[in-house]
PDB file of C-alpha atoms in Angstrom:
ATOM      1  CA  UNK I   1     -12.363  -3.274 -10.630  1.00 36.00           C
ATOM      2  CA  UNK I   2     -12.040  -7.036 -10.753  1.00 34.00           C
ATOM      3  CA  UNK I   3      -9.084  -9.168  -9.770  1.00 36.00           C
ATOM      4  CA  UNK I   4      -8.993 -12.863 -10.703  1.00 35.00           C
ATOM      5  CA  UNK I   5     -12.754 -13.093 -10.590  1.00 33.00           C
ATOM      6  CA  UNK I   6     -13.050 -11.466  -7.179  1.00 33.00           C
ATOM      7  CA  UNK I   7     -14.151  -7.982  -6.246  1.00 30.00           C
ATOM      8  CA  UNK I   8     -11.053  -5.763  -6.296  1.00 29.00           C
ATOM      9  CA  UNK I   9     -12.796  -3.057  -4.282  1.00 32.00           C
ATOM     10  CA  UNK I  10     -13.922  -5.369  -1.531  1.00 34.00           C
ATOM     11  CA  UNK I  11     -13.929  -4.140   2.033  1.00 35.00           C
ATOM     12  CA  UNK I  12     -12.167  -6.342   4.544  1.00 35.00           C
ATOM     13  CA  UNK I  13     -13.142  -6.665   8.176  1.00 35.00           C
ATOM     14  CA  UNK I  14     -10.249  -6.153  10.549  1.00 38.00           C
ATOM     15  CA  UNK I  15      -9.965  -7.163  14.182  1.00 37.00           C
ATOM     16  CA  UNK I  16      -6.826  -5.741  15.793  1.00 39.00           C
ATOM     17  CA  UNK I  17      -5.833  -6.437  19.366  1.00 36.00           C
ATOM     18  CA  UNK I  18      -3.112  -4.640  21.281  1.00 34.00           C
ATOM     19  CA  UNK I  19      -2.814  -7.395  23.903  1.00 35.00           C
ATOM     20  CA  UNK I  20      -3.107 -11.163  23.879  1.00 36.00           C
ATOM     21  CA  UNK I  21      -6.786 -12.071  23.714  1.00 40.00           C
ATOM     22  CA  UNK I  22      -8.436 -15.151  25.169  1.00 43.00           C
ATOM     23  CA  UNK I  23     -10.099 -17.700  22.935  1.00 47.00           C
ATOM     24  CA  UNK I  24     -13.008 -16.299  20.960  1.00 47.00           C
ATOM     25  CA  UNK I  25     -16.306 -16.589  22.758  1.00 49.00           C
ATOM     26  CA  UNK I  26     -18.878 -14.248  24.200  1.00 51.00           C
ATOM     27  CA  UNK I  27     -18.324 -10.571  23.540  1.00 52.00           C
ATOM     28  CA  UNK I  28     -17.572  -9.877  27.207  1.00 67.00           C
ATOM     29  CA  UNK I  29     -14.496 -12.126  26.986  1.00 82.00           C
ATOM     30  CA  UNK I  30     -12.647  -9.614  24.829  1.00 86.00           C
ATOM     31  CA  UNK I  31     -10.307  -7.425  26.887  1.00 88.00           C
ATOM     32  CA  UNK I  32     -10.495  -3.688  27.230  1.00 85.00           C
ATOM     33  CA  UNK I  33      -8.705  -2.006  24.374  1.00 85.00           C
ATOM     34  CA  UNK I  34      -9.726  -4.609  21.804  1.00 93.00           C
ATOM     35  CA  UNK I  35     -10.260  -2.906  18.459  1.00 95.00           C
ATOM     36  CA  UNK I  36     -12.863  -3.972  15.936  1.00 94.00           C
ATOM     37  CA  UNK I  37     -12.503  -2.282  12.591  1.00 95.00           C
ATOM     38  CA  UNK I  38     -12.968  -2.077   8.864  1.00 94.00           C
ATOM     39  CA  UNK I  39     -10.132  -1.783   6.330  1.00 96.00           C
ATOM     40  CA  UNK I  40     -10.103  -0.035   2.965  1.00 97.00           C
ATOM     41  CA  UNK I  41      -7.513   0.902   0.334  1.00 97.00           C
ATOM     42  CA  UNK I  42      -7.074   4.361  -1.151  1.00 97.00           C
ATOM     43  CA  UNK I  43      -6.962   3.503  -4.843  1.00 97.00           C
ATOM     44  CA  UNK I  44      -9.965   1.202  -4.506  1.00 96.00           C
ATOM     45  CA  UNK I  45     -12.181   3.679  -2.673  1.00 97.00           C
ATOM     46  CA  UNK I  46     -11.150   7.326  -3.024  1.00 98.00           C
ATOM     47  CA  UNK I  47     -12.389   8.285  -6.492  1.00 97.00           C
ATOM     48  CA  UNK I  48     -16.034   8.396  -7.492  1.00 96.00           C
ATOM     49  CA  UNK I  49     -18.611  10.017  -9.757  1.00 89.00           C
ATOM     50  CA  UNK I  50     -15.847  10.990 -12.154  1.00 88.00           C
ATOM     51  CA  UNK I  51     -13.905  12.949  -9.541  1.00 92.00           C
ATOM     52  CA  UNK I  52     -10.723  12.676  -7.499  1.00 94.00           C
ATOM     53  CA  UNK I  53      -9.005   9.940  -9.473  1.00 95.00           C
ATOM     54  CA  UNK I  54      -5.222  10.051  -9.206  1.00 96.00           C
ATOM     55  CA  UNK I  55      -3.636   9.718 -12.672  1.00 97.00           C
ATOM     56  CA  UNK I  56      -0.111   9.509 -11.263  1.00 98.00           C
ATOM     57  CA  UNK I  57      -0.288   5.995  -9.794  1.00 98.00           C
ATOM     58  CA  UNK I  58       0.744   2.839 -11.622  1.00 98.00           C
ATOM     59  CA  UNK I  59      -2.655   1.258 -10.975  1.00 98.00           C
ATOM     60  CA  UNK I  60      -4.419   4.204 -12.613  1.00 98.00           C
ATOM     61  CA  UNK I  61      -2.485   3.845 -15.874  1.00 98.00           C
ATOM     62  CA  UNK I  62      -2.809   0.054 -15.663  1.00 97.00           C
ATOM     63  CA  UNK I  63      -6.611   0.125 -15.381  1.00 97.00           C
ATOM     64  CA  UNK I  64      -6.970   2.723 -18.153  1.00 97.00           C
ATOM     65  CA  UNK I  65      -4.743   0.998 -20.705  1.00 97.00           C
ATOM     66  CA  UNK I  66      -6.777   0.115 -23.848  1.00 97.00           C
ATOM     67  CA  UNK I  67      -4.746  -3.028 -24.427  1.00 95.00           C
ATOM     68  CA  UNK I  68      -5.300  -4.291 -20.898  1.00 94.00           C
ATOM     69  CA  UNK I  69      -9.022  -3.627 -21.238  1.00 95.00           C
ATOM     70  CA  UNK I  70      -9.253  -5.265 -24.658  1.00 94.00           C
ATOM     71  CA  UNK I  71      -7.542  -8.491 -23.633  1.00 89.00           C
ATOM     72  CA  UNK I  72      -9.322  -8.791 -20.289  1.00 89.00           C
ATOM     73  CA  UNK I  73      -6.300  -8.116 -18.125  1.00 90.00           C
ATOM     74  CA  UNK I  74      -8.539  -5.579 -16.385  1.00 92.00           C
ATOM     75  CA  UNK I  75     -12.317  -5.371 -16.456  1.00 93.00           C
ATOM     76  CA  UNK I  76     -12.674  -1.856 -17.826  1.00 94.00           C
ATOM     77  CA  UNK I  77     -14.268  -0.654 -14.583  1.00 94.00           C
ATOM     78  CA  UNK I  78     -12.499   2.626 -13.870  1.00 95.00           C
ATOM     79  CA  UNK I  79     -11.440   4.068 -10.508  1.00 95.00           C
ATOM     80  CA  UNK I  80     -13.226   7.337 -11.163  1.00 95.00           C
ATOM     81  CA  UNK I  81     -16.497   5.375 -11.023  1.00 95.00           C
ATOM     82  CA  UNK I  82     -15.686   4.166  -7.505  1.00 96.00           C
ATOM     83  CA  UNK I  83     -17.371   4.868  -4.168  1.00 96.00           C
ATOM     84  CA  UNK I  84     -15.937   8.377  -3.721  1.00 97.00           C
ATOM     85  CA  UNK I  85     -14.346   8.076  -0.273  1.00 97.00           C
ATOM     86  CA  UNK I  86     -12.183  11.163  -0.947  1.00 98.00           C
ATOM     87  CA  UNK I  87     -15.250  13.373  -0.651  1.00 97.00           C
ATOM     88  CA  UNK I  88     -17.422  11.098   1.492  1.00 97.00           C
ATOM     89  CA  UNK I  89     -14.951  10.095   4.198  1.00 98.00           C
ATOM     90  CA  UNK I  90     -17.030  11.727   6.958  1.00 98.00           C
ATOM     91  CA  UNK I  91     -20.129   9.806   5.903  1.00 98.00           C
ATOM     92  CA  UNK I  92     -18.079   6.620   5.665  1.00 98.00           C
ATOM     93  CA  UNK I  93     -16.693   7.152   9.150  1.00 98.00           C
ATOM     94  CA  UNK I  94     -20.246   7.661  10.403  1.00 98.00           C
ATOM     95  CA  UNK I  95     -21.053   4.247   8.938  1.00 98.00           C
ATOM     96  CA  UNK I  96     -17.974   2.763  10.606  1.00 98.00           C
ATOM     97  CA  UNK I  97     -18.878   4.160  14.028  1.00 97.00           C
ATOM     98  CA  UNK I  98     -22.670   4.070  14.013  1.00 97.00           C
ATOM     99  CA  UNK I  99     -23.756   1.306  11.648  1.00 97.00           C
ATOM    100  CA  UNK I 100     -20.899  -1.165  12.008  1.00 97.00           C
ATOM    101  CA  UNK I 101     -20.207  -0.261  15.655  1.00 95.00           C
ATOM    102  CA  UNK I 102     -16.476  -0.280  14.929  1.00 97.00           C
ATOM    103  CA  UNK I 103     -13.931   1.520  17.042  1.00 97.00           C
ATOM    104  CA  UNK I 104     -11.102   1.255  14.488  1.00 98.00           C
ATOM    105  CA  UNK I 105     -10.639   2.058  10.809  1.00 98.00           C
ATOM    106  CA  UNK I 106      -7.724   1.192   8.538  1.00 98.00           C
ATOM    107  CA  UNK I 107      -7.226   3.243   5.400  1.00 98.00           C
ATOM    108  CA  UNK I 108      -4.296   3.852   3.097  1.00 98.00           C
ATOM    109  CA  UNK I 109      -2.537   6.988   1.964  1.00 98.00           C
ATOM    110  CA  UNK I 110      -1.737   7.172  -1.725  1.00 98.00           C
ATOM    111  CA  UNK I 111       2.000   7.729  -2.154  1.00 98.00           C
ATOM    112  CA  UNK I 112       1.475   9.389  -5.543  1.00 98.00           C
ATOM    113  CA  UNK I 113      -0.898  11.929  -4.012  1.00 98.00           C
ATOM    114  CA  UNK I 114       1.647  12.961  -1.368  1.00 98.00           C
ATOM    115  CA  UNK I 115       4.607  12.998  -3.762  1.00 98.00           C
ATOM    116  CA  UNK I 116       3.376  13.428  -7.332  1.00 98.00           C
ATOM    117  CA  UNK I 117       6.974  14.073  -8.402  1.00 97.00           C
ATOM    118  CA  UNK I 118      10.253  12.408  -7.601  1.00 97.00           C
ATOM    119  CA  UNK I 119      11.991  12.853  -4.259  1.00 97.00           C
ATOM    120  CA  UNK I 120      15.296  11.600  -5.662  1.00 96.00           C
ATOM    121  CA  UNK I 121      18.313  13.522  -4.380  1.00 95.00           C
ATOM    122  CA  UNK I 122      17.075  13.939  -0.822  1.00 96.00           C
ATOM    123  CA  UNK I 123      19.157  12.059   1.722  1.00 95.00           C
ATOM    124  CA  UNK I 124      18.153   8.756   3.331  1.00 94.00           C
ATOM    125  CA  UNK I 125      19.352   6.722   6.293  1.00 92.00           C
ATOM    126  CA  UNK I 126      21.434   8.481   8.920  1.00 93.00           C
ATOM    127  CA  UNK I 127      21.599  11.604   6.755  1.00 94.00           C
ATOM    128  CA  UNK I 128      17.821  11.960   6.731  1.00 95.00           C
ATOM    129  CA  UNK I 129      17.117  14.722   9.238  1.00 96.00           C
ATOM    130  CA  UNK I 130      14.628  17.515   9.787  1.00 94.00           C
ATOM    131  CA  UNK I 131      16.319  19.684   7.186  1.00 96.00           C
ATOM    132  CA  UNK I 132      15.762  16.916   4.613  1.00 97.00           C
ATOM    133  CA  UNK I 133      12.168  16.530   5.789  1.00 97.00           C
ATOM    134  CA  UNK I 134      11.642  20.223   5.110  1.00 97.00           C
ATOM    135  CA  UNK I 135      12.937  19.643   1.586  1.00 98.00           C
ATOM    136  CA  UNK I 136      10.405  16.846   1.249  1.00 98.00           C
ATOM    137  CA  UNK I 137       7.754  19.238   2.533  1.00 98.00           C
ATOM    138  CA  UNK I 138       8.519  21.548  -0.376  1.00 98.00           C
ATOM    139  CA  UNK I 139       7.924  18.695  -2.821  1.00 98.00           C
ATOM    140  CA  UNK I 140       4.784  17.327  -1.180  1.00 98.00           C
ATOM    141  CA  UNK I 141       1.275  18.157  -2.324  1.00 98.00           C
ATOM    142  CA  UNK I 142       0.077  20.076   0.723  1.00 98.00           C
ATOM    143  CA  UNK I 143      -3.539  19.754  -0.344  1.00 98.00           C
ATOM    144  CA  UNK I 144      -3.225  15.975  -0.081  1.00 98.00           C
ATOM    145  CA  UNK I 145      -1.482  16.279   3.295  1.00 98.00           C
ATOM    146  CA  UNK I 146      -4.316  18.454   4.602  1.00 98.00           C
ATOM    147  CA  UNK I 147      -6.887  16.022   3.269  1.00 98.00           C
ATOM    148  CA  UNK I 148      -5.421  13.037   5.106  1.00 98.00           C
ATOM    149  CA  UNK I 149      -5.150  15.105   8.281  1.00 98.00           C
ATOM    150  CA  UNK I 150      -8.881  15.805   7.954  1.00 98.00           C
ATOM    151  CA  UNK I 151      -9.571  12.069   7.654  1.00 98.00           C
ATOM    152  CA  UNK I 152      -7.566  11.405  10.819  1.00 98.00           C
ATOM    153  CA  UNK I 153      -9.311  14.248  12.664  1.00 98.00           C
ATOM    154  CA  UNK I 154     -12.738  12.984  11.582  1.00 98.00           C
ATOM    155  CA  UNK I 155     -11.907   9.513  12.897  1.00 98.00           C
ATOM    156  CA  UNK I 156     -10.815  10.933  16.264  1.00 97.00           C
ATOM    157  CA  UNK I 157     -13.991  13.019  16.502  1.00 98.00           C
ATOM    158  CA  UNK I 158     -16.045   9.826  16.223  1.00 98.00           C
ATOM    159  CA  UNK I 159     -13.970   7.881  18.717  1.00 97.00           C
ATOM    160  CA  UNK I 160     -12.525   5.707  15.962  1.00 98.00           C
ATOM    161  CA  UNK I 161      -8.858   4.695  16.172  1.00 97.00           C
ATOM    162  CA  UNK I 162      -7.184   5.084  12.769  1.00 97.00           C
ATOM    163  CA  UNK I 163      -4.681   2.619  11.350  1.00 98.00           C
ATOM    164  CA  UNK I 164      -2.706   4.237   8.517  1.00 98.00           C
ATOM    165  CA  UNK I 165      -1.394   2.028   5.713  1.00 98.00           C
ATOM    166  CA  UNK I 166       1.545   3.533   3.841  1.00 98.00           C
ATOM    167  CA  UNK I 167       1.463   1.203   0.847  1.00 98.00           C
ATOM    168  CA  UNK I 168      -1.620  -0.675  -0.326  1.00 98.00           C
ATOM    169  CA  UNK I 169      -0.161  -1.916  -3.623  1.00 97.00           C
ATOM    170  CA  UNK I 170       0.041   1.332  -5.631  1.00 98.00           C
ATOM    171  CA  UNK I 171       3.233   3.148  -6.622  1.00 98.00           C
ATOM    172  CA  UNK I 172       3.803   6.588  -8.162  1.00 98.00           C
ATOM    173  CA  UNK I 173       4.451   6.415 -11.900  1.00 98.00           C
ATOM    174  CA  UNK I 174       7.785   8.169 -11.390  1.00 98.00           C
ATOM    175  CA  UNK I 175       8.841   4.996  -9.551  1.00 98.00           C
ATOM    176  CA  UNK I 176       7.023   2.369 -11.585  1.00 98.00           C
ATOM    177  CA  UNK I 177       6.229   2.242 -15.281  1.00 98.00           C
ATOM    178  CA  UNK I 178       4.370  -1.083 -15.442  1.00 98.00           C
ATOM    179  CA  UNK I 179       4.355  -1.268 -19.231  1.00 97.00           C
ATOM    180  CA  UNK I 180       8.067  -0.624 -19.685  1.00 98.00           C
ATOM    181  CA  UNK I 181       8.760  -3.131 -16.925  1.00 97.00           C
ATOM    182  CA  UNK I 182       6.509  -5.759 -18.496  1.00 96.00           C
ATOM    183  CA  UNK I 183       8.120  -5.230 -21.894  1.00 96.00           C
ATOM    184  CA  UNK I 184      11.637  -5.434 -20.454  1.00 97.00           C
ATOM    185  CA  UNK I 185      10.857  -8.769 -18.776  1.00 96.00           C
ATOM    186  CA  UNK I 186       8.920 -10.260 -21.699  1.00 93.00           C
ATOM    187  CA  UNK I 187      10.721 -13.065 -23.485  1.00 87.00           C
ATOM    188  CA  UNK I 188      13.386 -13.447 -20.824  1.00 92.00           C
ATOM    189  CA  UNK I 189      13.870 -16.729 -19.035  1.00 93.00           C
ATOM    190  CA  UNK I 190      12.096 -16.863 -15.707  1.00 94.00           C
ATOM    191  CA  UNK I 191      15.428 -17.323 -13.915  1.00 96.00           C
ATOM    192  CA  UNK I 192      17.474 -14.847 -15.957  1.00 97.00           C
ATOM    193  CA  UNK I 193      18.992 -11.766 -14.317  1.00 96.00           C
ATOM    194  CA  UNK I 194      16.876  -8.643 -14.395  1.00 97.00           C
ATOM    195  CA  UNK I 195      17.475  -6.119 -17.179  1.00 96.00           C
ATOM    196  CA  UNK I 196      18.337  -2.479 -16.596  1.00 94.00           C
ATOM    197  CA  UNK I 197      15.173  -0.612 -15.614  1.00 96.00           C
ATOM    198  CA  UNK I 198      14.484   3.092 -15.174  1.00 94.00           C
ATOM    199  CA  UNK I 199      11.186   2.846 -13.308  1.00 97.00           C
ATOM    200  CA  UNK I 200      11.006  -0.760 -12.184  1.00 98.00           C
ATOM    201  CA  UNK I 201       9.127  -0.272  -8.919  1.00 98.00           C
ATOM    202  CA  UNK I 202       9.888  -2.913  -6.311  1.00 98.00           C
ATOM    203  CA  UNK I 203      12.428  -4.565  -8.608  1.00 98.00           C
ATOM    204  CA  UNK I 204      14.817  -1.732  -7.795  1.00 98.00           C
ATOM    205  CA  UNK I 205      16.522  -1.073  -4.446  1.00 97.00           C
ATOM    206  CA  UNK I 206      16.117   2.666  -5.047  1.00 97.00           C
ATOM    207  CA  UNK I 207      12.408   2.251  -4.323  1.00 98.00           C
ATOM    208  CA  UNK I 208      13.331   1.172  -0.794  1.00 98.00           C
ATOM    209  CA  UNK I 209      15.155   4.479  -0.270  1.00 98.00           C
ATOM    210  CA  UNK I 210      12.199   6.437  -1.589  1.00 98.00           C
ATOM    211  CA  UNK I 211       9.811   4.506   0.663  1.00 98.00           C
ATOM    212  CA  UNK I 212      11.959   5.308   3.687  1.00 98.00           C
ATOM    213  CA  UNK I 213      11.673   9.029   2.931  1.00 98.00           C
ATOM    214  CA  UNK I 214       7.934   8.740   2.353  1.00 98.00           C
ATOM    215  CA  UNK I 215       7.434   6.950   5.680  1.00 98.00           C
ATOM    216  CA  UNK I 216       9.619   9.428   7.548  1.00 97.00           C
ATOM    217  CA  UNK I 217       7.701  12.346   6.073  1.00 98.00           C
ATOM    218  CA  UNK I 218       4.281  10.938   6.983  1.00 98.00           C
ATOM    219  CA  UNK I 219       5.418  10.161  10.506  1.00 97.00           C
ATOM    220  CA  UNK I 220       6.705  13.719  10.825  1.00 97.00           C
ATOM    221  CA  UNK I 221       3.553  15.325   9.377  1.00 97.00           C
ATOM    222  CA  UNK I 222       0.816  13.029  10.697  1.00 97.00           C
ATOM    223  CA  UNK I 223       2.278  11.458  13.822  1.00 96.00           C
ATOM    224  CA  UNK I 224       0.276  13.738  16.091  1.00 95.00           C
ATOM    225  CA  UNK I 225      -2.888  12.226  14.596  1.00 96.00           C
ATOM    226  CA  UNK I 226      -1.856   8.566  14.125  1.00 96.00           C
ATOM    227  CA  UNK I 227      -0.369   6.035  16.531  1.00 94.00           C
ATOM    228  CA  UNK I 228      -0.809   2.878  14.450  1.00 97.00           C
ATOM    229  CA  UNK I 229       0.945   2.415  11.125  1.00 98.00           C
ATOM    230  CA  UNK I 230       0.826  -0.416   8.614  1.00 98.00           C
ATOM    231  CA  UNK I 231       3.954  -0.220   6.502  1.00 98.00           C
ATOM    232  CA  UNK I 232       2.894  -2.620   3.718  1.00 98.00           C
ATOM    233  CA  UNK I 233      -0.346  -4.360   2.887  1.00 98.00           C
ATOM    234  CA  UNK I 234       0.024  -8.044   1.990  1.00 96.00           C
ATOM    235  CA  UNK I 235       3.369  -7.870   0.171  1.00 95.00           C
ATOM    236  CA  UNK I 236       3.213 -11.522  -0.903  1.00 92.00           C
ATOM    237  CA  UNK I 237       0.015 -10.821  -2.843  1.00 92.00           C
ATOM    238  CA  UNK I 238       1.762  -8.039  -4.739  1.00 94.00           C
ATOM    239  CA  UNK I 239       4.746 -10.254  -5.506  1.00 95.00           C
ATOM    240  CA  UNK I 240       2.664 -13.209  -6.690  1.00 92.00           C
ATOM    241  CA  UNK I 241       0.224 -11.345  -8.893  1.00 93.00           C
ATOM    242  CA  UNK I 242       2.858  -8.942 -10.188  1.00 95.00           C
ATOM    243  CA  UNK I 243       5.626 -11.375 -11.114  1.00 96.00           C
ATOM    244  CA  UNK I 244       4.356 -14.976 -11.141  1.00 93.00           C
ATOM    245  CA  UNK I 245       2.018 -14.775 -14.107  1.00 87.00           C
ATOM    246  CA  UNK I 246       1.849 -17.646 -16.611  1.00 81.00           C
ATOM    247  CA  UNK I 247       0.511 -16.353 -19.959  1.00 69.00           C
ATOM    248  CA  UNK I 248      -2.713 -18.025 -20.984  1.00 70.00           C
ATOM    249  CA  UNK I 249      -3.021 -19.881 -17.703  1.00 75.00           C
ATOM    250  CA  UNK I 250      -2.785 -17.700 -14.629  1.00 74.00           C
ATOM    251  CA  UNK I 251      -2.679 -14.067 -13.667  1.00 70.00           C
ATOM    252  CA  UNK I 252      -1.226 -11.020 -15.424  1.00 71.00           C
ATOM    253  CA  UNK I 253      -3.933  -8.944 -13.758  1.00 87.00           C
ATOM    254  CA  UNK I 254      -1.614  -6.808 -11.646  1.00 93.00           C
ATOM    255  CA  UNK I 255       1.077  -4.413 -12.782  1.00 96.00           C
ATOM    256  CA  UNK I 256       3.501  -5.226 -14.265  1.00 96.00           C
ATOM    257  CA  UNK I 257       1.898  -8.583 -15.140  1.00 94.00           C
ATOM    258  CA  UNK I 258       5.276 -10.291 -15.623  1.00 94.00           C
ATOM    259  CA  UNK I 259       6.493 -13.889 -15.314  1.00 94.00           C
ATOM    260  CA  UNK I 260       9.897 -13.814 -13.674  1.00 95.00           C
ATOM    261  CA  UNK I 261      11.039 -15.772 -10.649  1.00 96.00           C
ATOM    262  CA  UNK I 262      14.077 -13.510 -10.494  1.00 97.00           C
ATOM    263  CA  UNK I 263      11.741 -10.530 -10.427  1.00 97.00           C
ATOM    264  CA  UNK I 264       9.528 -12.076  -7.752  1.00 97.00           C
ATOM    265  CA  UNK I 265      12.500 -12.723  -5.482  1.00 97.00           C
ATOM    266  CA  UNK I 266      13.922  -9.227  -6.048  1.00 98.00           C
ATOM    267  CA  UNK I 267      10.557  -7.600  -5.330  1.00 98.00           C
ATOM    268  CA  UNK I 268      10.049  -9.650  -2.177  1.00 97.00           C
ATOM    269  CA  UNK I 269      13.505  -8.817  -0.829  1.00 98.00           C
ATOM    270  CA  UNK I 270      13.053  -5.130  -1.581  1.00 98.00           C
ATOM    271  CA  UNK I 271       9.645  -5.126   0.108  1.00 98.00           C
ATOM    272  CA  UNK I 272      11.226  -6.776   3.134  1.00 98.00           C
ATOM    273  CA  UNK I 273      13.893  -4.078   3.251  1.00 98.00           C
ATOM    274  CA  UNK I 274      11.257  -1.399   2.750  1.00 98.00           C
ATOM    275  CA  UNK I 275       9.303  -2.674   5.737  1.00 98.00           C
ATOM    276  CA  UNK I 276      12.368  -2.391   7.956  1.00 98.00           C
ATOM    277  CA  UNK I 277      13.331   1.019   6.606  1.00 98.00           C
ATOM    278  CA  UNK I 278       9.805   2.381   7.090  1.00 98.00           C
ATOM    279  CA  UNK I 279       9.611   0.964  10.609  1.00 97.00           C
ATOM    280  CA  UNK I 280      12.867   2.676  11.570  1.00 96.00           C
ATOM    281  CA  UNK I 281      11.798   5.937   9.933  1.00 97.00           C
ATOM    282  CA  UNK I 282       8.446   5.997  11.724  1.00 96.00           C
ATOM    283  CA  UNK I 283      10.037   5.214  15.075  1.00 95.00           C
ATOM    284  CA  UNK I 284      12.532   8.010  14.511  1.00 95.00           C
ATOM    285  CA  UNK I 285      10.312  10.775  13.188  1.00 95.00           C
ATOM    286  CA  UNK I 286       6.824  10.120  14.577  1.00 94.00           C
ATOM    287  CA  UNK I 287       7.047  12.142  17.788  1.00 87.00           C
ATOM    288  CA  UNK I 288       3.295  12.521  18.177  1.00 85.00           C
ATOM    289  CA  UNK I 289       0.983  10.864  20.677  1.00 83.00           C
ATOM    290  CA  UNK I 290      -2.443  10.857  19.071  1.00 79.00           C
ATOM    291  CA  UNK I 291      -4.320   9.135  21.897  1.00 80.00           C
ATOM    292  CA  UNK I 292      -2.435  10.917  24.683  1.00 80.00           C
ATOM    293  CA  UNK I 293      -1.543   7.749  26.589  1.00 79.00           C
ATOM    294  CA  UNK I 294       2.189   8.406  26.500  1.00 77.00           C
ATOM    295  CA  UNK I 295       2.972   5.290  24.446  1.00 77.00           C
ATOM    296  CA  UNK I 296       5.058   5.137  21.302  1.00 81.00           C
ATOM    297  CA  UNK I 297       3.508   4.477  17.912  1.00 91.00           C
ATOM    298  CA  UNK I 298       3.251   0.899  16.678  1.00 95.00           C
ATOM    299  CA  UNK I 299       4.168  -0.118  13.128  1.00 96.00           C
ATOM    300  CA  UNK I 300       4.164  -3.316  11.115  1.00 96.00           C
ATOM    301  CA  UNK I 301       2.974  -4.979   7.907  1.00 97.00           C
ATOM    302  CA  UNK I 302      -0.399  -6.541   7.177  1.00 96.00           C
ATOM    303  CA  UNK I 303       0.293 -10.158   6.232  1.00 92.00           C
ATOM    304  CA  UNK I 304      -1.597 -12.817   4.344  1.00 86.00           C
ATOM    305  CA  UNK I 305      -0.544 -16.378   5.037  1.00 77.00           C
ATOM    306  CA  UNK I 306      -0.317 -18.976   2.254  1.00 76.00           C
ATOM    307  CA  UNK I 307       0.958 -22.542   2.599  1.00 84.00           C
ATOM    308  CA  UNK I 308       2.454 -24.080  -0.556  1.00 88.00           C
ATOM    309  CA  UNK I 309       2.338 -27.878  -0.857  1.00 92.00           C
ATOM    310  CA  UNK I 310       3.240 -30.216  -3.744  1.00 93.00           C
ATOM    311  CA  UNK I 311       0.282 -31.469  -5.763  1.00 93.00           C
ATOM    312  CA  UNK I 312       1.969 -34.876  -5.865  1.00 95.00           C
ATOM    313  CA  UNK I 313       4.056 -35.375  -2.701  1.00 94.00           C
ATOM    314  CA  UNK I 314       5.947 -38.256  -4.332  1.00 95.00           C
ATOM    315  CA  UNK I 315       7.032 -36.139  -7.302  1.00 96.00           C
ATOM    316  CA  UNK I 316      10.552 -34.673  -6.987  1.00 95.00           C
ATOM    317  CA  UNK I 317       9.580 -31.988  -9.515  1.00 94.00           C
ATOM    318  CA  UNK I 318       6.552 -30.951  -7.448  1.00 94.00           C
ATOM    319  CA  UNK I 319       8.663 -30.931  -4.291  1.00 94.00           C
ATOM    320  CA  UNK I 320      11.270 -28.746  -5.990  1.00 93.00           C
ATOM    321  CA  UNK I 321       8.590 -26.366  -7.290  1.00 90.00           C
ATOM    322  CA  UNK I 322       7.129 -26.071  -3.779  1.00 91.00           C
ATOM    323  CA  UNK I 323      10.534 -25.175  -2.358  1.00 90.00           C
TER     324      UNK I 323
END
């Protein structure tokens, strides 16, 4: 897959530190407990050789759409031709530990694999309890749950600390129909109120509730294997490429490929709320202690930092656009 001329399936190097580190220098200056790792994303890496693609994510339908392929919105490279991490995760973890000499590995769980159908109707917030988690367990794909447990166990066997990302940009199609969303926003003013949407993804506050349940369930099911959780991966990237697309000039590569400042603000606020809801859910339901040190799990987003500045500092219009 390609995104804006860059490799969409690129692997990022991650250095995560659990304590304040001194200035970078010789390797022996890094404190004990410093984690060097590699980060991947589920949709970008799991499928391969025609197998194990997940047709129930919004990115799957987006990359397979003939119209998107024809107009260059996507490259036509398909996820099922990817590196095949779903089947090769043990080999990949060998590379992490032995070839890269990493002691940490960040990967993402695909929401649509865990819950291929809607979890609407199950309680959230204070009403979300173990009885509701058992209801979620009935809806979950237990094969997918077992698979991700195997990934976590394989990491532990190799002395690699796993970091689990809950959301690396993909949504289940029962939450997000990118084409209906794009069509609903097309032709509307960029500052107009949002239309009624049935599967609008992060434009809808209901997605926050669903994300809270998803996070609570994974903490409950996988907390004995994972102590480090990333709630969201680079939410500002998702907002920008999803909702600040200028036809014929910039973007439209990411679902839903819309141009709506109202949509961008709504998505950002809902992602912010989702981060807080997932954090609370993980702290409440992850009772495991994967590394046995008696400490609670840590959770937080992965952020990218962008500074916006006016092209012409003396231009009031550029200053207003920057704000």
